[in-house]
Short mmCIF file of C-alpha atoms in Angstrom, two decimals:
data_model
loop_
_atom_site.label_atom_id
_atom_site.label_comp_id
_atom_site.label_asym_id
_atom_site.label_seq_id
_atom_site.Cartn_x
_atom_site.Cartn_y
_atom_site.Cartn_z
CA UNK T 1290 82.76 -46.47 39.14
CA UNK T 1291 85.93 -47.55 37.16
CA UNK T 1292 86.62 -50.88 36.39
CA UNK T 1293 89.92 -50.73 38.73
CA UNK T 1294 87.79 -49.28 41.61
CA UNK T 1295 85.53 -52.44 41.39
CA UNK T 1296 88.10 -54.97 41.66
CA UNK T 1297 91.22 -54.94 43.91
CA UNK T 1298 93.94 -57.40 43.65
CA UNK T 1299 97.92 -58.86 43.77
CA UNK T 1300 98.94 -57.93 41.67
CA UNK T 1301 111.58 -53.89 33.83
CA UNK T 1302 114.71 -52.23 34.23
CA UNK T 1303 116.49 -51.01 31.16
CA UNK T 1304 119.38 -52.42 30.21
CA UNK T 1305 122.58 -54.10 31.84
CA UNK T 1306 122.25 -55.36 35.60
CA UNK T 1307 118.75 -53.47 36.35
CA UNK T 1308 117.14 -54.96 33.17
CA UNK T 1309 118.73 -58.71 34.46
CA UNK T 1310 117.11 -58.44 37.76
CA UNK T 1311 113.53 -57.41 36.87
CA UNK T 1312 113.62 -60.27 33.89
CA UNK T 1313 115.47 -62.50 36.43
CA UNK T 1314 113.73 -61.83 39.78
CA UNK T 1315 110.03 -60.03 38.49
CA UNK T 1316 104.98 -63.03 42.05
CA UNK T 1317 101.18 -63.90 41.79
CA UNK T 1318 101.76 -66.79 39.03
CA UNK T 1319 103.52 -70.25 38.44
CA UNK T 1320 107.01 -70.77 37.92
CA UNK T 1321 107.65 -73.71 35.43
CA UNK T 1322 111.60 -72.88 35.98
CA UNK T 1323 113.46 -73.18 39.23
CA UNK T 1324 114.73 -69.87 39.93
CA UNK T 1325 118.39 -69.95 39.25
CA UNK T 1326 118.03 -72.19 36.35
CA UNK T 1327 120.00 -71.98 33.28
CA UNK T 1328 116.58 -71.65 31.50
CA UNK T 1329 116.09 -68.89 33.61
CA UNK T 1330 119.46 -67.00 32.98
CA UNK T 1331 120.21 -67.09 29.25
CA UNK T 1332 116.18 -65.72 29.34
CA UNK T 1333 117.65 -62.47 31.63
CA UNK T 1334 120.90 -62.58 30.27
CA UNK T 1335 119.08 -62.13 26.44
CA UNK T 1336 116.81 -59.31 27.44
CA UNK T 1337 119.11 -57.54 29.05
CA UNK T 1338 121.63 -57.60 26.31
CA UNK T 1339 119.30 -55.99 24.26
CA UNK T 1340 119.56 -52.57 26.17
CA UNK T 1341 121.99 -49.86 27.21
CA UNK T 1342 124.19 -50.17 30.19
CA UNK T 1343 123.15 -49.48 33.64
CA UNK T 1344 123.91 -46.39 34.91
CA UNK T 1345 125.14 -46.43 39.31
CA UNK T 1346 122.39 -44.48 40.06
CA UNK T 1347 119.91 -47.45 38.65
CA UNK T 1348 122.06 -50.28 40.15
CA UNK T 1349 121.73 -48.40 43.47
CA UNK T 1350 118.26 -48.00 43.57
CA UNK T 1351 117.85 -51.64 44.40
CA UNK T 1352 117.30 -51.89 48.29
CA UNK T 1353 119.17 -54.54 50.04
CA UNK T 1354 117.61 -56.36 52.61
CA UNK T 1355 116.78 -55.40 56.00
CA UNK T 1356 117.79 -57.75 59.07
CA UNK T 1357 116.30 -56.25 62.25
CA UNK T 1358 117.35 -58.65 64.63
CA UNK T 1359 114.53 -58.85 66.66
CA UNK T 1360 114.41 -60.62 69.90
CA UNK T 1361 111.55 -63.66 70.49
CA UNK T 1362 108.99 -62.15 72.30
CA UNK T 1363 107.73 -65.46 75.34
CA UNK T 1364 103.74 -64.29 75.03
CA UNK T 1365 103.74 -64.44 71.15
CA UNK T 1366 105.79 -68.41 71.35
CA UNK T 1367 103.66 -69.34 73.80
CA UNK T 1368 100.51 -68.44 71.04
CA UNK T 1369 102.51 -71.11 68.88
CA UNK T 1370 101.12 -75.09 68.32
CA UNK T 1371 103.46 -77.42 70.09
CA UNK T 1372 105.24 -78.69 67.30
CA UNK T 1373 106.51 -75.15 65.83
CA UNK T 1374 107.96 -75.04 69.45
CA UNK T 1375 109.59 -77.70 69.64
CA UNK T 1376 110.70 -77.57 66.01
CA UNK T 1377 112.20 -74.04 66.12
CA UNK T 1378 111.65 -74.24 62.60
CA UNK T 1379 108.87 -72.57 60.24
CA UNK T 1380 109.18 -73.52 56.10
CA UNK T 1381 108.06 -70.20 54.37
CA UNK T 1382 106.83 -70.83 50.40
CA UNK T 1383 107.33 -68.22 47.69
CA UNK T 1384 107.64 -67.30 44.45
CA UNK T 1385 110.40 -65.19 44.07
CA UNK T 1386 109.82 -63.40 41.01
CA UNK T 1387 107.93 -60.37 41.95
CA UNK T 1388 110.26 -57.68 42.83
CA UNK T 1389 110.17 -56.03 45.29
CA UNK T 1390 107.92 -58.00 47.56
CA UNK T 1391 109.99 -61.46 46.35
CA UNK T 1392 112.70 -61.66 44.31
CA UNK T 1393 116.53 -63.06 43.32
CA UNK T 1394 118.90 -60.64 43.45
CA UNK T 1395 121.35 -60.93 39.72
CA UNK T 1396 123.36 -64.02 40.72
CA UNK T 1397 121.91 -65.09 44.15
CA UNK T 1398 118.96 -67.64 44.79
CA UNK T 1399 118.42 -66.14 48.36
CA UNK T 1400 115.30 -64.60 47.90
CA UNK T 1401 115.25 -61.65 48.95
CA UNK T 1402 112.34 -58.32 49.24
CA UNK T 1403 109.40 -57.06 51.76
CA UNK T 1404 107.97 -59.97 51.87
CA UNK T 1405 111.17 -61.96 52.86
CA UNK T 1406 112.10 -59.36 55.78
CA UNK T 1407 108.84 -59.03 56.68
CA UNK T 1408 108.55 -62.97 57.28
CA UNK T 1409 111.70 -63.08 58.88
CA UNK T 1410 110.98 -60.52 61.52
CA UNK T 1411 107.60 -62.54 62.53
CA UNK T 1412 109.89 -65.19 62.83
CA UNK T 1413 112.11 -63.67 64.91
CA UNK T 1414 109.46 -62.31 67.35
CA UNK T 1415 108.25 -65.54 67.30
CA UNK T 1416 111.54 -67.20 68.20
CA UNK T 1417 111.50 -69.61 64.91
CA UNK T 1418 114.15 -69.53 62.25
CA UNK T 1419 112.64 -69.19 59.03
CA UNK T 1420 113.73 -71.10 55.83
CA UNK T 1421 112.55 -69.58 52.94
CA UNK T 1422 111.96 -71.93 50.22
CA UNK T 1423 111.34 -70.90 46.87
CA UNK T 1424 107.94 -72.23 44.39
CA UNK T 1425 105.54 -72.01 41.69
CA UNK T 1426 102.99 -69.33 42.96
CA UNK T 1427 99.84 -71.05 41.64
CA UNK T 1428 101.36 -74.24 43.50
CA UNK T 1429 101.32 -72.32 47.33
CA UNK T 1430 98.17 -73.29 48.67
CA UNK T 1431 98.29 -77.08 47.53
CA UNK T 1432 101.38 -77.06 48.92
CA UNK T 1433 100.09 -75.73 52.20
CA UNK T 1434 97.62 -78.06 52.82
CA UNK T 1435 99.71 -80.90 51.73
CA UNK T 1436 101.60 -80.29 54.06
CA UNK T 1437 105.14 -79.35 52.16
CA UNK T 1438 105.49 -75.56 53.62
CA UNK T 1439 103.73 -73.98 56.68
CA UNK T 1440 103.11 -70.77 55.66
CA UNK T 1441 103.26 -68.86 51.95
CA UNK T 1442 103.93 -65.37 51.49
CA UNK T 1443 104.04 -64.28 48.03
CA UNK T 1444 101.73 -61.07 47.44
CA UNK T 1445 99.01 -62.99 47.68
CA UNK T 1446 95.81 -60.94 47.47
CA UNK T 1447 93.07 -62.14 50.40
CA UNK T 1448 89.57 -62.98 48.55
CA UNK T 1449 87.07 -64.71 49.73
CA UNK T 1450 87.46 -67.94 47.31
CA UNK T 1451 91.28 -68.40 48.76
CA UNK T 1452 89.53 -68.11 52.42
CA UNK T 1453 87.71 -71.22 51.61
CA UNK T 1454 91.02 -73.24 51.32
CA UNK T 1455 93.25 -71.35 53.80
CA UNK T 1456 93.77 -68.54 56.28
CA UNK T 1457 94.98 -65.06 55.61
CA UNK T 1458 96.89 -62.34 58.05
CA UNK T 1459 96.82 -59.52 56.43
CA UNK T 1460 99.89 -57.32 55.99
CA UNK T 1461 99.86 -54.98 53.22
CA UNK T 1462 97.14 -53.19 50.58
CA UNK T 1463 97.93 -53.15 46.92
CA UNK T 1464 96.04 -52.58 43.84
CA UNK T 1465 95.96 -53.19 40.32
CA UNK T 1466 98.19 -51.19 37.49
CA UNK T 1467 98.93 -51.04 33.95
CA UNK T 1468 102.25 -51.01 32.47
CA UNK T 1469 103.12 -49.95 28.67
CA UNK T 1470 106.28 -49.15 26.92
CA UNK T 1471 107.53 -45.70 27.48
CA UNK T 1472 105.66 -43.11 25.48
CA UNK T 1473 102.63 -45.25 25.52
CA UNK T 1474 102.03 -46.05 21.49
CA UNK T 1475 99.17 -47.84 22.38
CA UNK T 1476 97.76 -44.26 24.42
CA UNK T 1477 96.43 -46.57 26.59
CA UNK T 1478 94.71 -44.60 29.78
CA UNK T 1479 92.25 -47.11 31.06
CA UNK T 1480 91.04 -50.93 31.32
CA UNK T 1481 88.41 -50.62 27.85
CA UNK T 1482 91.91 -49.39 25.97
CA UNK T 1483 92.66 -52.74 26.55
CA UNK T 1484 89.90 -54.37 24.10
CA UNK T 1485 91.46 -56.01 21.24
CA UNK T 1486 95.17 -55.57 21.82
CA UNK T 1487 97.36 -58.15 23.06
CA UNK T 1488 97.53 -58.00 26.96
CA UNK T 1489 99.83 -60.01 29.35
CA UNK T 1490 99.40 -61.50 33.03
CA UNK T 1491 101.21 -63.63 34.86
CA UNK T 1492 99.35 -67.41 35.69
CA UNK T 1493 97.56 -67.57 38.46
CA UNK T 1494 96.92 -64.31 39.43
CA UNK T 1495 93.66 -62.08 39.21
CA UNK T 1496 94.68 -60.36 36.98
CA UNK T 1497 94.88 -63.02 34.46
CA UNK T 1498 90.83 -63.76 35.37
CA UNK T 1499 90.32 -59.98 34.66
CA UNK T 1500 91.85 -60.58 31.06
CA UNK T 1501 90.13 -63.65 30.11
CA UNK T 1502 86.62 -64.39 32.29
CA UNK T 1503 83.55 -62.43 31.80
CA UNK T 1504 82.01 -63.41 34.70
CA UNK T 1505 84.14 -62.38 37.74
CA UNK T 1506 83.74 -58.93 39.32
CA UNK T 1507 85.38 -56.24 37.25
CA UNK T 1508 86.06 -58.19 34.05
CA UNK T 1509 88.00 -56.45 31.48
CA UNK T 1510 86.53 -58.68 29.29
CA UNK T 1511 83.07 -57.67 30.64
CA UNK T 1512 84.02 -53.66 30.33
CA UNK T 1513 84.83 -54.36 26.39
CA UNK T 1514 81.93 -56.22 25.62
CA UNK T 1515 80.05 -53.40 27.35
CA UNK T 1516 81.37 -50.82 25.64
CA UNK T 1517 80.62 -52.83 22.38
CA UNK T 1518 84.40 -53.82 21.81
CA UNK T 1519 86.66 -56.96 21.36
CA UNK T 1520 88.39 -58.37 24.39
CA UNK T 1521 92.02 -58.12 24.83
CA UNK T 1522 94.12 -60.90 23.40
CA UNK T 1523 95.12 -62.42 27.06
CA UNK T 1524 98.43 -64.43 26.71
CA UNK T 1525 99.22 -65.77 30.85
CA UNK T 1526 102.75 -66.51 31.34
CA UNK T 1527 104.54 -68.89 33.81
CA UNK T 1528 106.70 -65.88 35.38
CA UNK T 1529 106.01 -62.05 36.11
CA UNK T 1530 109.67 -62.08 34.58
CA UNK T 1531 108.09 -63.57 31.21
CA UNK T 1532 105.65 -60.90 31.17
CA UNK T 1533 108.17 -58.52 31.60
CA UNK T 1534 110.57 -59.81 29.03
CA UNK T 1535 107.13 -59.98 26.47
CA UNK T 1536 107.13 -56.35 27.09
CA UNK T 1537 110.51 -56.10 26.26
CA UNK T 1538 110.18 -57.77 23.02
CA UNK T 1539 106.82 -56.28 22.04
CA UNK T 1540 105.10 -59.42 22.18
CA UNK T 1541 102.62 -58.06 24.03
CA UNK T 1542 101.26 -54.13 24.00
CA UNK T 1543 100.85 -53.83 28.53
CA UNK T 1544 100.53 -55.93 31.28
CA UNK T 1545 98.59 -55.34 34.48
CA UNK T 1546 100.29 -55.99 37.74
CA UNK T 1547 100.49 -55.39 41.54
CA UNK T 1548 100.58 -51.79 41.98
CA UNK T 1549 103.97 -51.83 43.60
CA UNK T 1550 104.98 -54.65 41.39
CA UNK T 1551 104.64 -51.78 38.93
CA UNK T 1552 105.89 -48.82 40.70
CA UNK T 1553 109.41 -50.90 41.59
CA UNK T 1554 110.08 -51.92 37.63
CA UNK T 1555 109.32 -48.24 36.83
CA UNK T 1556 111.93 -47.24 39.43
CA UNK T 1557 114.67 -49.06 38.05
CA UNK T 1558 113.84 -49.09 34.35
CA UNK T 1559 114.43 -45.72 34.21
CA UNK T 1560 112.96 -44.29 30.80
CA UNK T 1561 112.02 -47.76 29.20
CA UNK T 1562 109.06 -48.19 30.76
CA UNK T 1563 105.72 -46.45 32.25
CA UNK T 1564 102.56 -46.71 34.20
CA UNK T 1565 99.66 -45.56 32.85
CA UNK T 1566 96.42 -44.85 34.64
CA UNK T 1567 95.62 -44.62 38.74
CA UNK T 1568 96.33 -47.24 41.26
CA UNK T 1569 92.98 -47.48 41.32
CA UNK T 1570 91.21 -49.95 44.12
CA UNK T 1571 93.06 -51.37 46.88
CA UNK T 1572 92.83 -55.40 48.54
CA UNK T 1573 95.25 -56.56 51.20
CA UNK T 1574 97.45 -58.69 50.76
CA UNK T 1575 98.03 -61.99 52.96
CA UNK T 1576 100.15 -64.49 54.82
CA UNK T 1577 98.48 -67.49 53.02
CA UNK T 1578 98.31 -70.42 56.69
CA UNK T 1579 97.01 -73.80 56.55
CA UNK T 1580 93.62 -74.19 58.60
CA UNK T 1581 95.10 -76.58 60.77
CA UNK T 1582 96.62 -76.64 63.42
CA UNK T 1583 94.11 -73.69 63.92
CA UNK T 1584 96.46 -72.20 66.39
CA UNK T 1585 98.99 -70.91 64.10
CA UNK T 1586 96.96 -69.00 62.58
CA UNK T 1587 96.37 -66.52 65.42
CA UNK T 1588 100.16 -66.68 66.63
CA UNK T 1589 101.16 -65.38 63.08
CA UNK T 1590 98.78 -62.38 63.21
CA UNK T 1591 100.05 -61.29 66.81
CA UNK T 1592 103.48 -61.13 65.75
CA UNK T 1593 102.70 -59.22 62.68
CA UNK T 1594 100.67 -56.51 64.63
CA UNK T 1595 103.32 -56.66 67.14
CA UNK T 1596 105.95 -55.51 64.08
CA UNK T 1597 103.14 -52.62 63.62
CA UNK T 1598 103.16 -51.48 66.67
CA UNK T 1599 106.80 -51.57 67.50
CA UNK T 1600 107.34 -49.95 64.59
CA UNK T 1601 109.34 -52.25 62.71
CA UNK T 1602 106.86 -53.07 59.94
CA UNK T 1603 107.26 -49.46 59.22
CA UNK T 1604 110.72 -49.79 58.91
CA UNK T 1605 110.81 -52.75 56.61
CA UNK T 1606 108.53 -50.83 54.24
CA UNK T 1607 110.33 -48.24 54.21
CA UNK T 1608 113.22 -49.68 53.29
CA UNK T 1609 112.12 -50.83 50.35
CA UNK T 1610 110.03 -47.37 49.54
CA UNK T 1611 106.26 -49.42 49.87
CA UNK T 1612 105.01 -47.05 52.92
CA UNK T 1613 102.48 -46.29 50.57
CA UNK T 1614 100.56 -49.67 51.43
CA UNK T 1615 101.13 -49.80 54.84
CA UNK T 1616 98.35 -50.77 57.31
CA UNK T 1617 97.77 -50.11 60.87
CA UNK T 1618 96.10 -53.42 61.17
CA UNK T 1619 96.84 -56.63 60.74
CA UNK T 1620 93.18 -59.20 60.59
CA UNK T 1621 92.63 -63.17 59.94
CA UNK T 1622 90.83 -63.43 56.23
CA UNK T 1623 89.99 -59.69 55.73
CA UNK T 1624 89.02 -60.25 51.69
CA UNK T 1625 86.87 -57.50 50.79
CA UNK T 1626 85.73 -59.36 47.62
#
């Protein structure tokens, strides 16, 4: 069994206006800049000076996103706690820098992606507006049950240790991949290529534990001391833009990501960048809910099968080419690991 087979998780565009918004938008780690910042923009405006200029064909391979205009649906607000009924209202945490499930578009801080439309229609069948409000990803959950947001929905991976501080709907299955620089110096093929060469991972995320703890299931730290070599050099980053813009800059030799984290920035990078290796294993991704009130929890998961069954989850997907992950079921706290 492969390393990427044992553990399943959450997981750059060449130059000119693709390269800006996969260093400005690339979430399943903290954000130490507000999106939008000027920090933030003289990073994407630097890395994407460095390249050629965008051809249309890139530039349109961006989705934009999808309003579907649903209408509430009475049985799925009448699942809802009192006060999200009489509010009207549901605040929505992310981290918008994980395109394309959540991401600013160059010169907007809407967010914007699957995850965004995907929110928006359970709000809509729901009969709540949604403000989206972006945040540090590794800052969600406290958030959550402090009380500042309601729900979070940033490619968060459902695992058992997250079910112990909040609820999950699942929506989505995803799995880990490696990213190199095109023609892949490195020849890296698999997790032990890894060992010893400076590796990159955005805070936060599972894939950072993979890099640096022996001890959690599927260690690439474990599979290089097993196969009697050094563990990568791990270097976590505040954004899944910094990773990117390491890669960029050679800083660091591949990063592992969200499978369709991955797939997007090969997409739109067009020959600067590549995937190496399967999309091997597979975790769903959730709707991260405070435990209490214990009612919302349910009410979210009906409206998200509901978009399954309508077909308008299919839709969404579609839209922004992530079929590939689509489930025909949505469950509360499904972690398989």
């Amino acid at each position: 069994m492969s390393f990427f087979e044992k553990f399943r998780v959450r997981p750059m565009l060449a130059g000119g206006a693709a390269l800006a918004i996969v260093l400005a938008t690339a979430a399943c780690g903290a954000s130490t800049t507000p999106p939008g910042s000027t920090t933030a923009a003289s990073s994407a405006g630097s890395a994407a000076s460095s390249g050629a200029a965008t051809s249309a064909a890139e530039a349109e391979s961006v989705p934009t996103p999808l309003n579907l205009n649903l209408a509430k649906v009475d049985s799925l607000n009448a699942m809802l706690p009192d006060k999200f009924k009489q509010s009207g209202t549901i605040i929505v945490a992310t981290d918008p820098t994980y395109p394309p499930n959540e991401f600013l578009p160059e010169g907007s801080n809407t967010p914007v992606g699957m995850d965004i439309d995907l929110i928006n229609a359970v709000g809509q069948v729901l009969g709540l507006t949604v403000t989206v409000e972006p945040a540090s990803f590794d800052g969600i959950i406290a958030g959550l049950n402090a009380g500042r947001y309601d729900v979070g929905i940033s490619s968060f991976t459902d695992t058992k240790e997250r079910e112990q501080s909040v609820n999950f709907v699942t929506y989505f299955t995803a799995g880990t991949s490696i990213m190199v620089p095109a023609g892949n110096p490195k020849n890296i093929q698999s997790a032990t290529d890894l060992c010893g060469l400076p590796v990159g991972a955005q805070n936060g995320t599972t894939q950072l534990d993979q890099l640096t703890d022996a001890t959690v299931e599927g260690s690439v730290v474990k599979a290089c001391q097993d196969a009697g070599k050094e563990p990568p050099v791990a270097q976590g980053f505040p954004k899944q833009t910094d990773v990117n813009a390491a890669l960029v800059a050679g800083r660091i030799d591949a990063y592992m990501a969200d499978s369709p984290v991955v797939d997007y920035a090969v997409k739109v990078t067009g020959d600067r960048f590549q995937k190496v290796g399967g999309d091997e294993g597979a975790a769903p991704y959730g709707i991260a809910i405070p435990k209490e009130p214990a009612e919302l929890t349910p009410a979210i998961q009906a409206a998200m099968q509901h978009l399954i069954d309508t077909g308008a989850y299919t839709k969404i997907l579609d839209n922004w080419g992530l079929t590939g992950g689509a489930v025909t079921t949505s469950q509360i706290n499904g972690a398989i690991y």
